[in-house]
JSON list of C-alpha atoms in Angstrom, two decimals:
[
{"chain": "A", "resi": 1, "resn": "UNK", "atom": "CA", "xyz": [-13.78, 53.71, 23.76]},
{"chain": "A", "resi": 2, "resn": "UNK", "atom": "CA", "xyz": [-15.30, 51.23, 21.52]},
{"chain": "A", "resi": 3, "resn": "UNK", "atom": "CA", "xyz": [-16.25, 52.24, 17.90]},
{"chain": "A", "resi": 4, "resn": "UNK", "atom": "CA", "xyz": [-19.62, 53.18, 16.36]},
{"chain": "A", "resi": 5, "resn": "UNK", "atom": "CA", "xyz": [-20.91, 51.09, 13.52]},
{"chain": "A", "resi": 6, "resn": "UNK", "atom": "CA", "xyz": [-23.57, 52.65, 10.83]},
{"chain": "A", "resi": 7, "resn": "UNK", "atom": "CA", "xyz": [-24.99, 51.37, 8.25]},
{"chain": "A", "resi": 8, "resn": "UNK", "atom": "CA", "xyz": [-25.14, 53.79, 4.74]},
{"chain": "A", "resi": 9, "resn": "UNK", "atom": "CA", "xyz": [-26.03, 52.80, 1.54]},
{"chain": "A", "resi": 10, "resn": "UNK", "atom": "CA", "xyz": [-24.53, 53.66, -1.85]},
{"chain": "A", "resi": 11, "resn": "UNK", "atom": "CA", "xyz": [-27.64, 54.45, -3.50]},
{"chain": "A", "resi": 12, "resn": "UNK", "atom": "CA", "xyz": [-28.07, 57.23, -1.16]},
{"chain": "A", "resi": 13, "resn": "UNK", "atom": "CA", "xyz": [-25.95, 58.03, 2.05]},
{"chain": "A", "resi": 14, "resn": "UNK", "atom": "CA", "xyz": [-28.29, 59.31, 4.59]},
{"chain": "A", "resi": 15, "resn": "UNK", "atom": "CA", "xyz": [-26.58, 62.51, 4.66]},
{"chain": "A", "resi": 16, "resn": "UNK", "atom": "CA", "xyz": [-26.69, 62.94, 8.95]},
{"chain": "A", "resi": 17, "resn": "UNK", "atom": "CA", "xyz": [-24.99, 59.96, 8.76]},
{"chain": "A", "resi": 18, "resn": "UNK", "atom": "CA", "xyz": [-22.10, 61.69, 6.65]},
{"chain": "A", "resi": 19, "resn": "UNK", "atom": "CA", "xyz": [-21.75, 64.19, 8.94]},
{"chain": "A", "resi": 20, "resn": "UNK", "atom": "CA", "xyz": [-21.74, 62.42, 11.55]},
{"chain": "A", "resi": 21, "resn": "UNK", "atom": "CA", "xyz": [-18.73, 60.41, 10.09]},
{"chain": "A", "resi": 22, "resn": "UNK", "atom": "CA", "xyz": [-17.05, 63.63, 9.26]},
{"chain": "A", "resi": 23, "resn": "UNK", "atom": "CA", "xyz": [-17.58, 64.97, 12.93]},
{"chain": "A", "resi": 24, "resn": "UNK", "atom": "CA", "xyz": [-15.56, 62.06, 13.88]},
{"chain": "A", "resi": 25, "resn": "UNK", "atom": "CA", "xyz": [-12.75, 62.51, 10.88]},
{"chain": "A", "resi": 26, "resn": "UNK", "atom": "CA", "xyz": [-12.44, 66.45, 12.10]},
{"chain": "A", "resi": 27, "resn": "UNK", "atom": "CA", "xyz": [-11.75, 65.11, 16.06]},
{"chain": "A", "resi": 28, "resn": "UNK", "atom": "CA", "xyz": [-8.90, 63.36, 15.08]},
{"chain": "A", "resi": 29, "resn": "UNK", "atom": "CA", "xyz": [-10.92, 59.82, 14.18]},
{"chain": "A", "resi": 30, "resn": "UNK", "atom": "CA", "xyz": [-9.97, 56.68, 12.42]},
{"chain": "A", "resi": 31, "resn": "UNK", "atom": "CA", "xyz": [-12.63, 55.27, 10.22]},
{"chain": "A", "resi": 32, "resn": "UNK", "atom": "CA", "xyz": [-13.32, 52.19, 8.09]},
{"chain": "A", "resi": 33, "resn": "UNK", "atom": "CA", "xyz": [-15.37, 52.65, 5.15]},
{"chain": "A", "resi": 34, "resn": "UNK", "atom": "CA", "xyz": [-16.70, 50.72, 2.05]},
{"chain": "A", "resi": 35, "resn": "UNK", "atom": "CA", "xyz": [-15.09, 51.64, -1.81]},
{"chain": "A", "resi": 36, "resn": "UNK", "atom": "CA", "xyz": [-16.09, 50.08, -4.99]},
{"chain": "A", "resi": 37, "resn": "UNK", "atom": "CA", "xyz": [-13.19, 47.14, -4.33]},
{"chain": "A", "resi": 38, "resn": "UNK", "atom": "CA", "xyz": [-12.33, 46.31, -0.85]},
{"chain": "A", "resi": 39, "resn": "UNK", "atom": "CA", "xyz": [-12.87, 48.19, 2.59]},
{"chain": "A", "resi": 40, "resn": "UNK", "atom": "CA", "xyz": [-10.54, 51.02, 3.37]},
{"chain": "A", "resi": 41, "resn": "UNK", "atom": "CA", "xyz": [-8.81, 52.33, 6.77]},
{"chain": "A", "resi": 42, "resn": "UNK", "atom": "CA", "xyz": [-8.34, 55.99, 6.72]},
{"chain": "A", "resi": 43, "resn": "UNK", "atom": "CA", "xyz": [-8.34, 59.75, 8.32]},
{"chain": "A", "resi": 44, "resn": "UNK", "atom": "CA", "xyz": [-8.47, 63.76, 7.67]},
{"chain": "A", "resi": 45, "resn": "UNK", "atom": "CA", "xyz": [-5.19, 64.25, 5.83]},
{"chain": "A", "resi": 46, "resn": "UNK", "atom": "CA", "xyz": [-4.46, 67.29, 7.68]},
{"chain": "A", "resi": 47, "resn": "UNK", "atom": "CA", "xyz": [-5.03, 65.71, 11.20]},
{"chain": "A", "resi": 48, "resn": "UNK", "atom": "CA", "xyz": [-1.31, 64.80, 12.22]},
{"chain": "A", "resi": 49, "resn": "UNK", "atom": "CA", "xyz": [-3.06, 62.95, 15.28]},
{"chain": "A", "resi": 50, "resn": "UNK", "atom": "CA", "xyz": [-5.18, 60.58, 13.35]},
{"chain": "A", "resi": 51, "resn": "UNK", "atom": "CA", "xyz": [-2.53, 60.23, 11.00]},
{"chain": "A", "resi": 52, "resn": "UNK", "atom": "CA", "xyz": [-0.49, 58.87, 13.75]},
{"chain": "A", "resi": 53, "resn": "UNK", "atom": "CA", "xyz": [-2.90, 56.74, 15.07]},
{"chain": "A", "resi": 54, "resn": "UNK", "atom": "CA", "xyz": [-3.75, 55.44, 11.67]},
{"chain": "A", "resi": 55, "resn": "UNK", "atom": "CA", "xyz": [0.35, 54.43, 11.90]},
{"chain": "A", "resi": 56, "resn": "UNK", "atom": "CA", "xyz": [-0.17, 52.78, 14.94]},
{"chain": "A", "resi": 57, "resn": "UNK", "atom": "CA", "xyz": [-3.43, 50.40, 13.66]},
{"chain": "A", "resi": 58, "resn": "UNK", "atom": "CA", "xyz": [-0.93, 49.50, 10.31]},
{"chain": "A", "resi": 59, "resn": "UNK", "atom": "CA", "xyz": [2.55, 49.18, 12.57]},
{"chain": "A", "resi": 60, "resn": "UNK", "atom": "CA", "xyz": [4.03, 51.45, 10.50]},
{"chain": "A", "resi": 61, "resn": "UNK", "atom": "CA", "xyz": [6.06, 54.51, 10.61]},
{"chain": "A", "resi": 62, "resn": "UNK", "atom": "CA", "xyz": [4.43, 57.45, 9.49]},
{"chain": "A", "resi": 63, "resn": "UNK", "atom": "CA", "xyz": [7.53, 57.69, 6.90]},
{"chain": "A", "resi": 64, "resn": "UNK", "atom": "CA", "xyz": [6.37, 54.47, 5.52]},
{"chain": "A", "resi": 65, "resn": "UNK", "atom": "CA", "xyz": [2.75, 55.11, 4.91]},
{"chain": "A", "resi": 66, "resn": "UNK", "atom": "CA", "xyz": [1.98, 55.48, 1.54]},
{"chain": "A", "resi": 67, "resn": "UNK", "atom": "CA", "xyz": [0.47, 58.25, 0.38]},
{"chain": "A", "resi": 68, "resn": "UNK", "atom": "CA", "xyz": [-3.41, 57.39, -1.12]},
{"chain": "A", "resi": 69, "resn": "UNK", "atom": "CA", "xyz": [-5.87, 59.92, -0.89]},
{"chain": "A", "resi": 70, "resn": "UNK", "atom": "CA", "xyz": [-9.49, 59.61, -1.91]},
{"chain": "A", "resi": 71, "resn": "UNK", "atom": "CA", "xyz": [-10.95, 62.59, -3.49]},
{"chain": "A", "resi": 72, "resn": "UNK", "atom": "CA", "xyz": [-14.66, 63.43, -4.42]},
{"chain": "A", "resi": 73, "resn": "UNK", "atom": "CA", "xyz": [-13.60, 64.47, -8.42]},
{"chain": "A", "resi": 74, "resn": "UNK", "atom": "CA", "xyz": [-11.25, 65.17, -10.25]},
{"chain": "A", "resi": 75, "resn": "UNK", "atom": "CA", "xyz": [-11.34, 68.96, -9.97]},
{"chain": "A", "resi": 76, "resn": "UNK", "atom": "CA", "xyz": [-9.92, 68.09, -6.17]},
{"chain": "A", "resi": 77, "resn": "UNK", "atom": "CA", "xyz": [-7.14, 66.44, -6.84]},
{"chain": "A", "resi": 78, "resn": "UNK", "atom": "CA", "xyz": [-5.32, 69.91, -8.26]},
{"chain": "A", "resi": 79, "resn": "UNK", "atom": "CA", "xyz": [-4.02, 71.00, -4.75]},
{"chain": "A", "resi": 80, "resn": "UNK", "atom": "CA", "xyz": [-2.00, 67.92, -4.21]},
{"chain": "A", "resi": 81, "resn": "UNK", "atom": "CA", "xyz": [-0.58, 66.91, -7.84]},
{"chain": "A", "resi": 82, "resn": "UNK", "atom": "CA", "xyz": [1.33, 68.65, -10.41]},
{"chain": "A", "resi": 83, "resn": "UNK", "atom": "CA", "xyz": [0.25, 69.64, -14.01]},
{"chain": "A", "resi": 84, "resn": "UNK", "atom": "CA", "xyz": [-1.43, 66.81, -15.50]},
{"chain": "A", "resi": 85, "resn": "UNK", "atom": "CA", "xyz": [-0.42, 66.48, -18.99]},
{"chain": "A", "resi": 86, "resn": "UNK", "atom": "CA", "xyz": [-3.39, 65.52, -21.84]},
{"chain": "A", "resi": 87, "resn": "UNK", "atom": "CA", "xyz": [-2.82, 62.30, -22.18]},
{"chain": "A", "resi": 88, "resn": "UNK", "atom": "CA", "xyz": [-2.64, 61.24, -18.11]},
{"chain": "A", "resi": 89, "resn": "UNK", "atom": "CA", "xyz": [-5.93, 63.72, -17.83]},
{"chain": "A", "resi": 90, "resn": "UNK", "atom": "CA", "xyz": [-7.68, 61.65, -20.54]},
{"chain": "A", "resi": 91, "resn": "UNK", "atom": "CA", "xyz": [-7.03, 57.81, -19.49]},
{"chain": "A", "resi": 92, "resn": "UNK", "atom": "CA", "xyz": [-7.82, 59.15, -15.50]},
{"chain": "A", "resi": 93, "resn": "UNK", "atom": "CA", "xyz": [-11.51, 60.53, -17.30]},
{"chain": "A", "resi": 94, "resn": "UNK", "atom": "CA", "xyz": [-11.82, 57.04, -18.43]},
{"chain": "A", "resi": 95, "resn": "UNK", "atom": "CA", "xyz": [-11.25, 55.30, -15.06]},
{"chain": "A", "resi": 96, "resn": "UNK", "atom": "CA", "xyz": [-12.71, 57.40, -12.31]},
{"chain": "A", "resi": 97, "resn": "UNK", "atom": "CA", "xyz": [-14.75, 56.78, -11.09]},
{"chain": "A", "resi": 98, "resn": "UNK", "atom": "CA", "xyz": [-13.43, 53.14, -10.79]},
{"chain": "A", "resi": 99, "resn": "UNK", "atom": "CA", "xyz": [-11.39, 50.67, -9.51]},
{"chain": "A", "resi": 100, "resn": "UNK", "atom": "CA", "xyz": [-8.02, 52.86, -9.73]},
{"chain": "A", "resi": 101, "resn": "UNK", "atom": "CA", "xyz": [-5.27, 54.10, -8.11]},
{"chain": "A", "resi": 102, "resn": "UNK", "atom": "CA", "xyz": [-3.10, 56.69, -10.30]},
{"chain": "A", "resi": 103, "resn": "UNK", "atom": "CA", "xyz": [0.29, 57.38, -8.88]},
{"chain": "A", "resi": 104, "resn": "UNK", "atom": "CA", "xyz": [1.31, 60.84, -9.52]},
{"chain": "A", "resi": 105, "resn": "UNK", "atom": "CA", "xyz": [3.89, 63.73, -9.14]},
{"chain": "A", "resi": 106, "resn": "UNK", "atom": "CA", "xyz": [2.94, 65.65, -5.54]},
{"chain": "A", "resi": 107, "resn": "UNK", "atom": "CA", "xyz": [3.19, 68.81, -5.09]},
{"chain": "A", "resi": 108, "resn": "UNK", "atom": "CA", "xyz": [4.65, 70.68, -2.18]},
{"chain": "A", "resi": 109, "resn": "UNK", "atom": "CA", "xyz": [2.03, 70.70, 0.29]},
{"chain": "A", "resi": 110, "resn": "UNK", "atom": "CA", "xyz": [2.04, 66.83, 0.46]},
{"chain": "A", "resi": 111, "resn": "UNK", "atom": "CA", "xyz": [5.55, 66.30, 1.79]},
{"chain": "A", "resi": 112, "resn": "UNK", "atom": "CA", "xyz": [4.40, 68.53, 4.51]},
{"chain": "A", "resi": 113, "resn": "UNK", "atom": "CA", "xyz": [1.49, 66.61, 5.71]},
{"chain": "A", "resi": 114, "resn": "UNK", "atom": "CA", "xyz": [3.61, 64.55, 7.10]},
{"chain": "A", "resi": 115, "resn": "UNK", "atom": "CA", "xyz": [6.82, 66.46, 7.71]},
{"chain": "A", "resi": 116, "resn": "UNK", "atom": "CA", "xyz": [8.88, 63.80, 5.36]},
{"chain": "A", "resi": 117, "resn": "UNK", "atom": "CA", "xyz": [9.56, 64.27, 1.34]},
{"chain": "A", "resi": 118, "resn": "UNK", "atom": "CA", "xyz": [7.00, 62.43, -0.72]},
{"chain": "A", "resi": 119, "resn": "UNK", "atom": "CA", "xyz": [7.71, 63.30, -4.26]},
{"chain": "A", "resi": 120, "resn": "UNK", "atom": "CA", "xyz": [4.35, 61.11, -5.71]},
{"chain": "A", "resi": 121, "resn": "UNK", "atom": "CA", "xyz": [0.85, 60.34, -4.14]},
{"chain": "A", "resi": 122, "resn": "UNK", "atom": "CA", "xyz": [-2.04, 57.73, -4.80]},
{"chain": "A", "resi": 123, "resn": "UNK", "atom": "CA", "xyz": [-5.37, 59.28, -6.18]},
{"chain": "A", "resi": 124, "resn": "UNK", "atom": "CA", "xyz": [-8.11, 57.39, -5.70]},
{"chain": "A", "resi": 125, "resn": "UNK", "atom": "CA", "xyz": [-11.64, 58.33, -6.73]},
{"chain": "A", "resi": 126, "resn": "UNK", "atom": "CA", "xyz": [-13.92, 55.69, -5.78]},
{"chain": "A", "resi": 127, "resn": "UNK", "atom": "CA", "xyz": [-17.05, 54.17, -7.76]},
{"chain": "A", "resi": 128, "resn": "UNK", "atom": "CA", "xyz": [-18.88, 54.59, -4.28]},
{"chain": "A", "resi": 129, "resn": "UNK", "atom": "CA", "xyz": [-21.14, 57.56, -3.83]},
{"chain": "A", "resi": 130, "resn": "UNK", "atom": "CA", "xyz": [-20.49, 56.80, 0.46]},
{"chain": "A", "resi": 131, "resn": "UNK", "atom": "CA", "xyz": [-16.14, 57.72, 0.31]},
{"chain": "A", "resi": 132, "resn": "UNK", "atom": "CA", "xyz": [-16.90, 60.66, -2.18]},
{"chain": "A", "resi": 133, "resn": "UNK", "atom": "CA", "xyz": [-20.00, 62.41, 0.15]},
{"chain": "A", "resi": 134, "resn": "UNK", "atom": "CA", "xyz": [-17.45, 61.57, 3.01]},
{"chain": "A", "resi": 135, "resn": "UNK", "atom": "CA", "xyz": [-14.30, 64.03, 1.43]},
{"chain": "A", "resi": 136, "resn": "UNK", "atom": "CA", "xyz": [-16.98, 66.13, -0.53]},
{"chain": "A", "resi": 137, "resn": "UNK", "atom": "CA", "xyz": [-18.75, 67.29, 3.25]},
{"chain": "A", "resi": 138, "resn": "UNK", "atom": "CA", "xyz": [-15.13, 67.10, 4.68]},
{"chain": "A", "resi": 139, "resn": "UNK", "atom": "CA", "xyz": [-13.94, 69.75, 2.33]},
{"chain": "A", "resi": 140, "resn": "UNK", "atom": "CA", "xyz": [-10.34, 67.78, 1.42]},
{"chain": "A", "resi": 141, "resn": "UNK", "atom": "CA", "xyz": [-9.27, 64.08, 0.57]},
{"chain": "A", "resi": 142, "resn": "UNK", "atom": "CA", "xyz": [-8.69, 61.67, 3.37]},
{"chain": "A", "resi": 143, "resn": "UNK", "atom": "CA", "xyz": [-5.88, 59.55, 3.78]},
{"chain": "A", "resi": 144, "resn": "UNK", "atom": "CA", "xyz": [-6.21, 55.82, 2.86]},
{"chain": "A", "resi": 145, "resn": "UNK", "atom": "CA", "xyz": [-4.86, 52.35, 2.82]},
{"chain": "A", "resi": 146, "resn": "UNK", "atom": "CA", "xyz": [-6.38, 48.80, 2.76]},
{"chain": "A", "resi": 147, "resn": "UNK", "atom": "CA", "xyz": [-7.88, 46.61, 5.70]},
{"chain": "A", "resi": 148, "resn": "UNK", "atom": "CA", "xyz": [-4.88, 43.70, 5.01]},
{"chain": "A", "resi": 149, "resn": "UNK", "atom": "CA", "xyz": [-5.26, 40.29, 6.68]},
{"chain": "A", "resi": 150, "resn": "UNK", "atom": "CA", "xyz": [-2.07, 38.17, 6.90]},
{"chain": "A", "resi": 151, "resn": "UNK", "atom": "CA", "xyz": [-4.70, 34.80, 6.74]},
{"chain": "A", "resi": 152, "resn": "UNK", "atom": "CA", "xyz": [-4.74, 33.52, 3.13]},
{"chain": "A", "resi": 153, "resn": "UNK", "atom": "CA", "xyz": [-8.25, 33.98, 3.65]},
{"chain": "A", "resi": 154, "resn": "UNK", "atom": "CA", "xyz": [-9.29, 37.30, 3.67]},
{"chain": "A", "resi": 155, "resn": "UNK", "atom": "CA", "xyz": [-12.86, 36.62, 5.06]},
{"chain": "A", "resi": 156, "resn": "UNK", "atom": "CA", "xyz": [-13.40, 39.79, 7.36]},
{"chain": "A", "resi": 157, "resn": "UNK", "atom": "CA", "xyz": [-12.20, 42.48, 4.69]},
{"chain": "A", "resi": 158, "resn": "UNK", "atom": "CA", "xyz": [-15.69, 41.42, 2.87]},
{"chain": "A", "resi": 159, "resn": "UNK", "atom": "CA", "xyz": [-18.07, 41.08, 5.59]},
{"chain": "A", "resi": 160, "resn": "UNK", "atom": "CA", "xyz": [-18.56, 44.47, 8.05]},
{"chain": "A", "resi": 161, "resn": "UNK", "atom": "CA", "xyz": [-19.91, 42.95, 10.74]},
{"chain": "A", "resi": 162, "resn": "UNK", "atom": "CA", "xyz": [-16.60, 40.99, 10.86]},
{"chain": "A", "resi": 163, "resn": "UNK", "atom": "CA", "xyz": [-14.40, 44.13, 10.40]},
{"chain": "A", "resi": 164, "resn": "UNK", "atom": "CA", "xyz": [-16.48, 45.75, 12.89]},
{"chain": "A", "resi": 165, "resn": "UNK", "atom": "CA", "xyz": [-15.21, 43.06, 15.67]},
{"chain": "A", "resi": 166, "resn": "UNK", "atom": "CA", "xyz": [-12.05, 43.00, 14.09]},
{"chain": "A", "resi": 167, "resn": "UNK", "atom": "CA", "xyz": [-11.65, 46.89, 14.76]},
{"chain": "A", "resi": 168, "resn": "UNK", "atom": "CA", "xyz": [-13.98, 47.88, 17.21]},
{"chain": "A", "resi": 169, "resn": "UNK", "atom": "CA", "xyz": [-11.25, 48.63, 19.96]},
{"chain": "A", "resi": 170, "resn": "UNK", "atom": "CA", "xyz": [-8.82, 49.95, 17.25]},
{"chain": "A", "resi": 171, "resn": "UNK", "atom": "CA", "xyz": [-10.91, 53.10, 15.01]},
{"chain": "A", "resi": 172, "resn": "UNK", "atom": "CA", "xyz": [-13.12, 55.03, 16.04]},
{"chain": "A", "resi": 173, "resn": "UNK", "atom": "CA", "xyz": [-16.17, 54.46, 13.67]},
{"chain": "A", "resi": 174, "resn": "UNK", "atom": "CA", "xyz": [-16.59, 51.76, 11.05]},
{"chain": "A", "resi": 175, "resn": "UNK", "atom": "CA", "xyz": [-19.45, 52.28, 8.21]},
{"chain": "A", "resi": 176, "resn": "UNK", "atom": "CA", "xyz": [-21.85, 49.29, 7.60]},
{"chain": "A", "resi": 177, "resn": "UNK", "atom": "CA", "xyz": [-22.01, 49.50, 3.52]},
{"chain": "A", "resi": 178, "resn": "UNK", "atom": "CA", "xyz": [-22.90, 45.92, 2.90]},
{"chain": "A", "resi": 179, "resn": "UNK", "atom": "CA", "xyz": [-19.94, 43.31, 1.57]},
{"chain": "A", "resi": 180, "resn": "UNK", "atom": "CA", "xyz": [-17.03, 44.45, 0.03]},
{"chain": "A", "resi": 181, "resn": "UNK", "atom": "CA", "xyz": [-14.78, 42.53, -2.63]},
{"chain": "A", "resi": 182, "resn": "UNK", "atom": "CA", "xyz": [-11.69, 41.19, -1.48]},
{"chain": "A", "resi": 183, "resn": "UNK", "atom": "CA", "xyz": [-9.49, 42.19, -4.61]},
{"chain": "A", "resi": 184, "resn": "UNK", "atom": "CA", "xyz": [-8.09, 45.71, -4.52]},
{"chain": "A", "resi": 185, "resn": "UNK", "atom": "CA", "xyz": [-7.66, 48.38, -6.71]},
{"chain": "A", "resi": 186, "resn": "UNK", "atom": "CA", "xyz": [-5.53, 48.74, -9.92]},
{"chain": "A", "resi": 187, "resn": "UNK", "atom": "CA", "xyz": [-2.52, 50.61, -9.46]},
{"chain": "A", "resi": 188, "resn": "UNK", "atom": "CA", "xyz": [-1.20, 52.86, -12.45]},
{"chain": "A", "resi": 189, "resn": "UNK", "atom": "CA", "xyz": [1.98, 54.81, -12.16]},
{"chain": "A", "resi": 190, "resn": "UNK", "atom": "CA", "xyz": [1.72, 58.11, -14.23]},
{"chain": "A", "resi": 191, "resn": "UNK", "atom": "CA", "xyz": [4.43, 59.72, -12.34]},
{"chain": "A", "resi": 192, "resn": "UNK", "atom": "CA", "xyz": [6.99, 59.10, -15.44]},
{"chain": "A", "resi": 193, "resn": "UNK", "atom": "CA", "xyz": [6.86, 59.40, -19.27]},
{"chain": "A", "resi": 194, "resn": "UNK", "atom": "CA", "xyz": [4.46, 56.87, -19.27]},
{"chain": "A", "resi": 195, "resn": "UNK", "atom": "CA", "xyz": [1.81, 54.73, -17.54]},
{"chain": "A", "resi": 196, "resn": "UNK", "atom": "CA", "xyz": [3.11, 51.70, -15.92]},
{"chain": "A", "resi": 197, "resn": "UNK", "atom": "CA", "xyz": [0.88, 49.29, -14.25]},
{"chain": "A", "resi": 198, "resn": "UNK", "atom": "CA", "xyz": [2.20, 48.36, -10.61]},
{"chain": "A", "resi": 199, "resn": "UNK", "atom": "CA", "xyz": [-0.34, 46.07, -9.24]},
{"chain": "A", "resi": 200, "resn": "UNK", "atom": "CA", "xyz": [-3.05, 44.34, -11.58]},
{"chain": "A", "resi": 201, "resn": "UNK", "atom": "CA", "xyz": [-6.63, 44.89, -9.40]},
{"chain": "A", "resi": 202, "resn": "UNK", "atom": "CA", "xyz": [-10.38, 44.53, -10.13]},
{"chain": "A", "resi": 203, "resn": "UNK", "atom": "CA", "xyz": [-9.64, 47.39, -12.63]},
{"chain": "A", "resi": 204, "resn": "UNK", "atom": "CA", "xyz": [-9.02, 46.59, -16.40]},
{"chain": "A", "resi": 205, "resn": "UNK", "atom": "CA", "xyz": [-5.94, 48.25, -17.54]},
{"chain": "A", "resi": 206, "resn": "UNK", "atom": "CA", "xyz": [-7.11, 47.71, -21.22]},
{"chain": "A", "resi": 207, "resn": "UNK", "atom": "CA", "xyz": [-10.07, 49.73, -20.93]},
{"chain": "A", "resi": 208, "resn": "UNK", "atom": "CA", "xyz": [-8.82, 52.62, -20.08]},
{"chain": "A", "resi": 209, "resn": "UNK", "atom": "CA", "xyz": [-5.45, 53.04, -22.21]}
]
């Protein structure tokens, strides 16, 4: 079955529209979805089925995916990391929303979602108001990774319509939220004694620490 393509906009998500992409998440779905840096490819965390059909879309193993959730706050993000001390809680305040991805101790019920040991997990809260009314209507964090192109030129990651015929066979709903940017997020690793940056992004690590 071929996927549905909406159109939502930042500003303000046309709530039925939400739902409607949530209906899909809870069935098992794949969706692609805008973020405030480049298009992401996700599902419910706690649907093993869509996680293993995300697996499939990436070629990976579900052993190999890494762990990213995106989460509506910061108050959600409790369930699946361990204490955060002062100093980690402080510099995430000053970059989420944004551009971010902070690597972090797990707890126990994230090895479980997918029946392997994952000792750390990607947070990710988005400077999108479309990905956070997604999880916030969900009720948890979906699981999510990057739309990657092997081309040096990343063209369809920007353009929707383009991902949409890229992926129409592949997910089961892709979200129209005008062009996305083509460099990804920031990666911080807070999982030690203290921050290292992993990947440079479209997030300024100098602004926040």
């Amino acid at each position: 079955m071929a996927a549905k393509l909406i159109k939502l906009y930042s500003d303000n998500p046309d709530i039925r529209k939400i739902n409607q992409t949530v209906a899909v998440l809870k069935k098992g779905g794949v969706i692609i979805y805008p973020t405030d840096t480049i298009y992401g490819i996700g599902c419910d965390l706690f649907n093993r089925k869509a996680i293993d059909k995300l697996c499939r879309i990436k070629e990976i193993k579900p052993k190999s995916l890494n762990l990213s959730f995106i989460c509506h706050n910061m108050s959600d993000i409790s369930q699946y990391v361990k204490h955060l001390d002062t100093p980690t809680f402080k510099i995430m305040k000053r970059a989420l929303p944004g551009p971010f991805t902070f690597i972090l101790e797990s707890t126990s019920k994230v090895p479980k979602i997918l029946d392997v040991n994952k000792k750390t997990v990607g947070i990710r809260i988005p400077d999108n108001n479309i990905p956070r009314m997604i999880v916030e209507q969900l009720g948890n964090p979906i699981i999510t990774t990057s739309i990657k192109d092997d081309d040096e030129i990343i063209e369809y990651t920007t353009d929707p319509e383009q991902i949409f015929d890229e992926y129409e066979h592949l997910v089961d709903l892709v979200i129209d939220g005008g062009f996305g940017g083509n460099i990804p997020s920031t990666v911080v690793d807070c999982s030690g004694n203290s921050p290292e940056l992993i990947r440079e992004g479209l997030g300024k690590i100098d602004d926040i620490l």
